[in-house]
Short mmCIF file of C-alpha atoms in Angstrom, two decimals:
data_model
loop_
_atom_site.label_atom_id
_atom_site.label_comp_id
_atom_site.label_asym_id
_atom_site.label_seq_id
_atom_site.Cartn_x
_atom_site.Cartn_y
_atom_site.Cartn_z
CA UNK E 18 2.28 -57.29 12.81
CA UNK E 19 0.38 -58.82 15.52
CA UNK E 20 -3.92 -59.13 14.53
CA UNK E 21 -6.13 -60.39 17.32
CA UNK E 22 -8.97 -62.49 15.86
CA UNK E 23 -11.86 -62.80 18.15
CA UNK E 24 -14.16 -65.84 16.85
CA UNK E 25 -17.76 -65.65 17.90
CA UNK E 26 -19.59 -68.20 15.31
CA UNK E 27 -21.90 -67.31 12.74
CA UNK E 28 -21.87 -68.08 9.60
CA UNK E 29 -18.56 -67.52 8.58
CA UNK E 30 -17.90 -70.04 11.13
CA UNK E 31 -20.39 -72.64 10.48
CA UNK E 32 -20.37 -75.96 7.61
CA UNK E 33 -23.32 -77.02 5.96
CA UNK E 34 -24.76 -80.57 6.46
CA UNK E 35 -27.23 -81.80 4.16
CA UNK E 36 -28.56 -78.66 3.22
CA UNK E 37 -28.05 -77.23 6.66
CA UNK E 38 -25.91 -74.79 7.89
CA UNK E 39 -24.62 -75.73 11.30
CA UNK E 40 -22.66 -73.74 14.19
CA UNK E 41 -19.16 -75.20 14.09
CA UNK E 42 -15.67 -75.50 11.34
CA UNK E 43 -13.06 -77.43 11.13
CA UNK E 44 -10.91 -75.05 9.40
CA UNK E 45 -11.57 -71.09 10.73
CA UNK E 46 -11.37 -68.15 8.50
CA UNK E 47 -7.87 -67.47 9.31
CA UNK E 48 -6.94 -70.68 8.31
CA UNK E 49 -8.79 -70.26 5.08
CA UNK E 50 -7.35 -66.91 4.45
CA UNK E 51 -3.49 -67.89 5.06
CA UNK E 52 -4.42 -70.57 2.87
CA UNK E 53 -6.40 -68.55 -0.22
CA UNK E 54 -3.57 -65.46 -0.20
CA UNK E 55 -0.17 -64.81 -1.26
CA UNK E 56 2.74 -65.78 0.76
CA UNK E 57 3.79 -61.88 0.31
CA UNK E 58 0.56 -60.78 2.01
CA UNK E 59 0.50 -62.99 4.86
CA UNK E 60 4.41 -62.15 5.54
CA UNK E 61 4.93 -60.57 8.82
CA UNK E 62 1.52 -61.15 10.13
CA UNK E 63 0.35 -63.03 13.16
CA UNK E 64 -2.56 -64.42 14.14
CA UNK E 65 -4.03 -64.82 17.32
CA UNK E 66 -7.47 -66.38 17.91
CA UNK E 67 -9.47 -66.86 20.70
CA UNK E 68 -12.97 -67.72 20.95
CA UNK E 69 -15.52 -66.38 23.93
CA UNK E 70 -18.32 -68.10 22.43
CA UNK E 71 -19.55 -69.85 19.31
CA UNK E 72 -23.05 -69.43 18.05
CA UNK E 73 -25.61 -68.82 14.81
CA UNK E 74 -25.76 -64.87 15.72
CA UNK E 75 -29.92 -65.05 15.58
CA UNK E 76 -29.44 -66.93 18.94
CA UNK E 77 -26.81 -64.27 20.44
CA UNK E 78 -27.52 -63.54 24.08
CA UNK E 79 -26.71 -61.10 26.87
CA UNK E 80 -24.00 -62.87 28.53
CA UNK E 81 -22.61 -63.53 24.96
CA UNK E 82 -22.33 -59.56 24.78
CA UNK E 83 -20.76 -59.63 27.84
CA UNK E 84 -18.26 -62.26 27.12
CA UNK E 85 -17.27 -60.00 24.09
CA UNK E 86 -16.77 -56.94 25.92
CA UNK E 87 -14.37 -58.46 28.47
CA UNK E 88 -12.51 -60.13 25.83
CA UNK E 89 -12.32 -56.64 23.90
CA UNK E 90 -11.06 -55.29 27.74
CA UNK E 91 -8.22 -57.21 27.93
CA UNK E 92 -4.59 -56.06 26.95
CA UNK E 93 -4.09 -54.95 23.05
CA UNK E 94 -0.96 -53.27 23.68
CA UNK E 95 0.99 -55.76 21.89
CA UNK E 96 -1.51 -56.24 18.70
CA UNK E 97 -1.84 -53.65 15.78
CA UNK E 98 -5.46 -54.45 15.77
CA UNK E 99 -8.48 -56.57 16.39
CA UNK E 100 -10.79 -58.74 13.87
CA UNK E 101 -14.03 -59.92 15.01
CA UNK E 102 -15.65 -62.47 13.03
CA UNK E 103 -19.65 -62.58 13.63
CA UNK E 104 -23.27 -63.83 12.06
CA UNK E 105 -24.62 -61.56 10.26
CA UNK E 106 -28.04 -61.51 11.54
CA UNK E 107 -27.13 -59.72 13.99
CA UNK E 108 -23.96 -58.09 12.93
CA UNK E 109 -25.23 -54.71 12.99
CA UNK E 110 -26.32 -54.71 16.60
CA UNK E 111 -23.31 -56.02 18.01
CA UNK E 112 -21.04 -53.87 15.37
CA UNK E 113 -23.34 -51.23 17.44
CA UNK E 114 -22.12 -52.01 20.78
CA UNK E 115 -18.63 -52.42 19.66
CA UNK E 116 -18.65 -48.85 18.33
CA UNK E 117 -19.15 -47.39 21.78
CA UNK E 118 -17.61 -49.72 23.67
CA UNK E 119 -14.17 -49.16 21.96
CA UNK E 120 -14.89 -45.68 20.80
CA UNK E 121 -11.25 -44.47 22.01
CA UNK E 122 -9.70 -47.43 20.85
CA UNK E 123 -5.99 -47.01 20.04
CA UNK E 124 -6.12 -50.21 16.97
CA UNK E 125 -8.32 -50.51 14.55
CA UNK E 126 -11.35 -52.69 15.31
CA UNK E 127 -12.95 -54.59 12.09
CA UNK E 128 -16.10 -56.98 12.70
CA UNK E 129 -17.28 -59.33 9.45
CA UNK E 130 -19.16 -61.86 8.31
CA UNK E 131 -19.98 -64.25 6.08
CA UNK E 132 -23.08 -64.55 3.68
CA UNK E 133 -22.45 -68.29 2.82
CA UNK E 134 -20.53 -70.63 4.94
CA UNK E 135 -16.96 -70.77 3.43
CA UNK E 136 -16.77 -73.85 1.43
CA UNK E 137 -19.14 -72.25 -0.88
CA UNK E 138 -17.60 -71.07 -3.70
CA UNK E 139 -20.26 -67.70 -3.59
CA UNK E 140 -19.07 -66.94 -0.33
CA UNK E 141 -18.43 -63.55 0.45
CA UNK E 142 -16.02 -64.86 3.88
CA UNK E 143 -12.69 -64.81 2.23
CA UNK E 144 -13.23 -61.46 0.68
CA UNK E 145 -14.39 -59.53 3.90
CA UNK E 146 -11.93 -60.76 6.21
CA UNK E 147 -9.08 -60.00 3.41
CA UNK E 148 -10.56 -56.17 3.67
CA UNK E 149 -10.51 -56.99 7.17
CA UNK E 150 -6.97 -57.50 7.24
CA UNK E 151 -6.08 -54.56 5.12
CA UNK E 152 -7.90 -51.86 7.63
CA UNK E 153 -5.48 -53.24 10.44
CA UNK E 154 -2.25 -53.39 8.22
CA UNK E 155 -3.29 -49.52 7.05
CA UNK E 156 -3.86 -48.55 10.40
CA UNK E 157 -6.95 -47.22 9.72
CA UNK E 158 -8.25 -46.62 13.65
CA UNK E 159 -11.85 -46.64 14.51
CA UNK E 160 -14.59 -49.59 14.30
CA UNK E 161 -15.76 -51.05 11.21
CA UNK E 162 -17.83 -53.38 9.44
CA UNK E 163 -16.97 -55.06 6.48
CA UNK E 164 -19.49 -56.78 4.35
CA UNK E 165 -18.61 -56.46 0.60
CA UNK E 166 -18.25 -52.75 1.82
CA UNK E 167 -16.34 -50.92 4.45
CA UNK E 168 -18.92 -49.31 6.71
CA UNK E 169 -18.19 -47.26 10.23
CA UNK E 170 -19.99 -49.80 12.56
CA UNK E 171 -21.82 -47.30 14.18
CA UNK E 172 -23.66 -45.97 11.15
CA UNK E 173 -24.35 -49.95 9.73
CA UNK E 174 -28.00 -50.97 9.25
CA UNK E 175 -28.56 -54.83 9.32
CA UNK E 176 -28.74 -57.06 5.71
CA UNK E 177 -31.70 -56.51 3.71
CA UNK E 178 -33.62 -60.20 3.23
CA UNK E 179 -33.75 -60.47 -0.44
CA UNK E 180 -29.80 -59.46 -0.91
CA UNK E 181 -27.84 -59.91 1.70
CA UNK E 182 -26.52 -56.34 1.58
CA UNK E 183 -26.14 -54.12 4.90
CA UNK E 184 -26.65 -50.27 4.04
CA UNK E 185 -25.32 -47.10 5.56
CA UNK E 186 -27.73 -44.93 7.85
CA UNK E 187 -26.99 -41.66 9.84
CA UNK E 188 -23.44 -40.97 11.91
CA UNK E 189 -24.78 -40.60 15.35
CA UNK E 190 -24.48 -36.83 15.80
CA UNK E 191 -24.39 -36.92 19.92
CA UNK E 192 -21.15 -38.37 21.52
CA UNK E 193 -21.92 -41.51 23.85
CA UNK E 194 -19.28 -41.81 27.20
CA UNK E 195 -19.14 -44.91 29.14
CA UNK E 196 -18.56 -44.19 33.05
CA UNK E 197 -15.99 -47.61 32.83
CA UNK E 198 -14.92 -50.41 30.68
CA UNK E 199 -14.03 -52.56 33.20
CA UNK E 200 -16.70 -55.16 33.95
CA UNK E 201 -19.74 -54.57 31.84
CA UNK E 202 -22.91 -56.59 32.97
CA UNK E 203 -25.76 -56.35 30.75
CA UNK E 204 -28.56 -57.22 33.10
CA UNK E 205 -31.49 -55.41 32.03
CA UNK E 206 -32.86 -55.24 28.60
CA UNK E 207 -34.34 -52.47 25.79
CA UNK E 208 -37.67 -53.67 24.10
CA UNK E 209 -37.78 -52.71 20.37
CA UNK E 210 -41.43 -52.86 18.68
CA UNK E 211 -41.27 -52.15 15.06
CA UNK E 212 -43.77 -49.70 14.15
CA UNK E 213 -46.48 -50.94 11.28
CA UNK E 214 -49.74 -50.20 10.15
CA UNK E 215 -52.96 -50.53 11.84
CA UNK E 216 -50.28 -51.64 15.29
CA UNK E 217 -52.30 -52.47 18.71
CA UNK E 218 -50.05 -52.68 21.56
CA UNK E 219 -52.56 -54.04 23.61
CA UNK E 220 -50.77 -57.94 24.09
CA UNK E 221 -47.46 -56.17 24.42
CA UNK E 222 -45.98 -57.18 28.07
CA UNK E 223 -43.30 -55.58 29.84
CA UNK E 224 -41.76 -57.72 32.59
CA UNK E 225 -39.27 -56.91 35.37
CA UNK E 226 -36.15 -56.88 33.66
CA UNK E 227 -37.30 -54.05 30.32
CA UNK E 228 -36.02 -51.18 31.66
CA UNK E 229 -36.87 -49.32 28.40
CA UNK E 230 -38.66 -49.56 25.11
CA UNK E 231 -37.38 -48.58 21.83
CA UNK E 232 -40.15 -47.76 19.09
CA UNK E 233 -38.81 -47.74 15.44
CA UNK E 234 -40.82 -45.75 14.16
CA UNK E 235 -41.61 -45.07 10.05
CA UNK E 236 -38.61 -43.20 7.69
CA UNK E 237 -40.20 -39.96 8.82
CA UNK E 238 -39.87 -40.29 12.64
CA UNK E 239 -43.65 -40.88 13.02
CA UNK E 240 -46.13 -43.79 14.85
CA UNK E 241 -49.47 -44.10 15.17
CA UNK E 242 -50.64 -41.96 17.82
CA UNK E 243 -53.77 -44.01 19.22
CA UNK E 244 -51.03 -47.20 19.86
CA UNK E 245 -48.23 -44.91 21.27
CA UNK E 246 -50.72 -43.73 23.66
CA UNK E 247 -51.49 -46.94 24.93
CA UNK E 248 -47.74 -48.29 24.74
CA UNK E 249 -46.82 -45.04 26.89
CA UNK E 250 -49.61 -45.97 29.82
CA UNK E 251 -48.42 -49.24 29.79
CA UNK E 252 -44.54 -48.11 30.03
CA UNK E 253 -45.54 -45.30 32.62
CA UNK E 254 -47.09 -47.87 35.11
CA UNK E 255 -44.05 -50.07 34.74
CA UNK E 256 -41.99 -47.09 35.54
CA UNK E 257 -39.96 -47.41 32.33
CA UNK E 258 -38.97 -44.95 29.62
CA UNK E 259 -40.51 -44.93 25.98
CA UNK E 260 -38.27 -44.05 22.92
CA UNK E 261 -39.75 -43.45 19.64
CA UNK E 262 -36.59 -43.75 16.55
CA UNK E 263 -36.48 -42.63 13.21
CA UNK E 264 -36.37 -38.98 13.09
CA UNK E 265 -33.69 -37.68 10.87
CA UNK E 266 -32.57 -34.11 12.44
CA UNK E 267 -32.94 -32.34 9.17
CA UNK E 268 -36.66 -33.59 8.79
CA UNK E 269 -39.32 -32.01 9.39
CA UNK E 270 -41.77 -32.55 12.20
CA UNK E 271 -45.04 -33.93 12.28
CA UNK E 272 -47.84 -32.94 14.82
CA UNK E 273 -48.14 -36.37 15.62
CA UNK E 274 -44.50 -36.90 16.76
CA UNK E 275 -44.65 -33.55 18.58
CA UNK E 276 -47.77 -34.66 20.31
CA UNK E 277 -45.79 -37.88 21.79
CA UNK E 278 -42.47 -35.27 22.48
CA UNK E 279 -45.17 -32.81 24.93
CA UNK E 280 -46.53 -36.03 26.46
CA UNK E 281 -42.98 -37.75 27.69
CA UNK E 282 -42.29 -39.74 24.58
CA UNK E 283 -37.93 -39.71 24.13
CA UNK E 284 -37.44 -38.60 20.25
CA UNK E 285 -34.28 -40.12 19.20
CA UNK E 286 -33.09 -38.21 16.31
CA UNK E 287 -30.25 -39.75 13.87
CA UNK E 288 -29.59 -42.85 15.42
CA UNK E 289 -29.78 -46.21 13.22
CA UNK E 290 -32.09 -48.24 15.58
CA UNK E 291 -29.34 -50.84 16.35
CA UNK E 292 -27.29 -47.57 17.24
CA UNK E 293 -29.94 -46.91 19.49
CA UNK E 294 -30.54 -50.23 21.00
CA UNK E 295 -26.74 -50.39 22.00
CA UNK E 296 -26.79 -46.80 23.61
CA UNK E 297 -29.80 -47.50 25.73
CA UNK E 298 -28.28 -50.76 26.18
CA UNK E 299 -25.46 -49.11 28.14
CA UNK E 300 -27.97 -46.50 29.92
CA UNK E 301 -30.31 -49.09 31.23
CA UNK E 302 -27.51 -50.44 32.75
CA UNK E 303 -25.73 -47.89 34.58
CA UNK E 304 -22.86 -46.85 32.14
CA UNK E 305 -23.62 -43.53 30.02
CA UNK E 306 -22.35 -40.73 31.76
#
């Protein structure tokens, strides 16, 4: 059995230094894990690591995206499946992008993380990347995320502060098709503005390069209507498209939502906001179908 391991930092690939944690190992989680596990579970399995990029995932960047996605475009045919290790800061987002970037992948596809770097004994690294290991040995196709639990990466919502745990949101309910896989440039960007009380979207600038704005709204797929109004001037002079998230389909609708629908606000129903992001990720920049 032949597992890809596709190293991006984070992490699960950092040490700590006085107190620290810094970008950087001298011993990788495969390493570890050959190490840590029984000679009977490693038998027959090889690794093969490269690694695009290496950085703390809060610092993640467009061309690191990009970097990813041609490394996830190259030839798999010989591999039984593909493990991408990741911070977990952003681990959602990117598990996100993955999800409809390889949506018709053949192998399985398994992103982790770490919550402590791996020296620490608490770590949660050798345990996720051992699941990690047994979604590609089960053949269990699709993308996934694996952080203490197995989660379909396109349904993951990011770590909560307090305890480090990722939770489950919708399934997106509409199918997403990319027009090609080859060469994916992401060029032009989605603003997200977190919806809260009293919000005044008054400072908010939109340069040259937002091509759309993504508004997560509260659990009940509402925003204040006053701020929405002025966001949606502000977008409409820039010639770019508003998106308000957070309506569950089953919900029920409140007048002030509908009143942003009739004026030309996007409703996004069902989609976990990174699910979102990465969708109008790929339609800002030419590749939804």
């Amino acid at each position: 059995m032949k597992i890809k391991v596709i190293l991006t930092g984070g992490t699960i690939g950092s040490e700590k230094q006085s107190g620290i944690v810094h970008s950087g190992v001298s011993r990788d989680i495969v390493s570890y894990w050959l190490e840590k596990c029984s000679e009977e579970k490693s038998r027959n399995i090889e690794f093969f690591k490269v690694s695009p990029y290496s950085v703390l995932s809060e610092n993640i960047s467009l061309d690191n995206w990009q970097a990813l996605t041609e490394e996830i475009a190259r030839d798999y045919s010989e591999y039984d499946g593909v493990i991408i290790t990741h911070g977990s800061d952003t681990l959602s987002y990117t598990s996100a992008m993955v999800s409809i970037y390889c949506k018709d992948f053949p192998i399985p596809v398994v992103l982790t993380g770490a919550n402590k770097v791996l020296s620490d004994k608490e770590s949660n690294g050798y345990g996720n990347f051992d699941k990690a290991v047994d979604i590609v040995k089960q053949g269990k196709t699709g993308v996934w995320t694996v952080f203490d639990n197995v989660y379909s990466a396109d349904s993951v919502m990011e770590a909560d502060y307090y305890t480090d745990s990722f939770s489950r949101g919708n399934t997106p309910q509409q199918e997403v098709i990319l027009k090609s896989k080859e060469k994916i440039i992401f060029k032009n960007k989605v603003m997200i503005i977190k919806e809260y009380p009293f919000a005044d979207y008054r400072g908010i600038v939109i340069d040259s390069s937002v091509k759309a704005v993504l508004v997560i709204g509260y659990h009940s797929g509402t925003a204040n209507e006053k701020a929405i109004d002025l966001l949606y001037e502000k977008c409409k002079k820039q010639g770019v498209e508003l998106y308000l998230q957070g309506l569950n389909s089953e919900s029920a609708v409140y007048s002030s939502t509908e009143k942003m629908r009739k004026r030309g606000v996007n409703i996004i129903y069902n989609d976990t906001p990174e699910y979102a992001f990465a969708k109008l990720m790929f339609k800002v920049n030419g590749y939804l179908c």
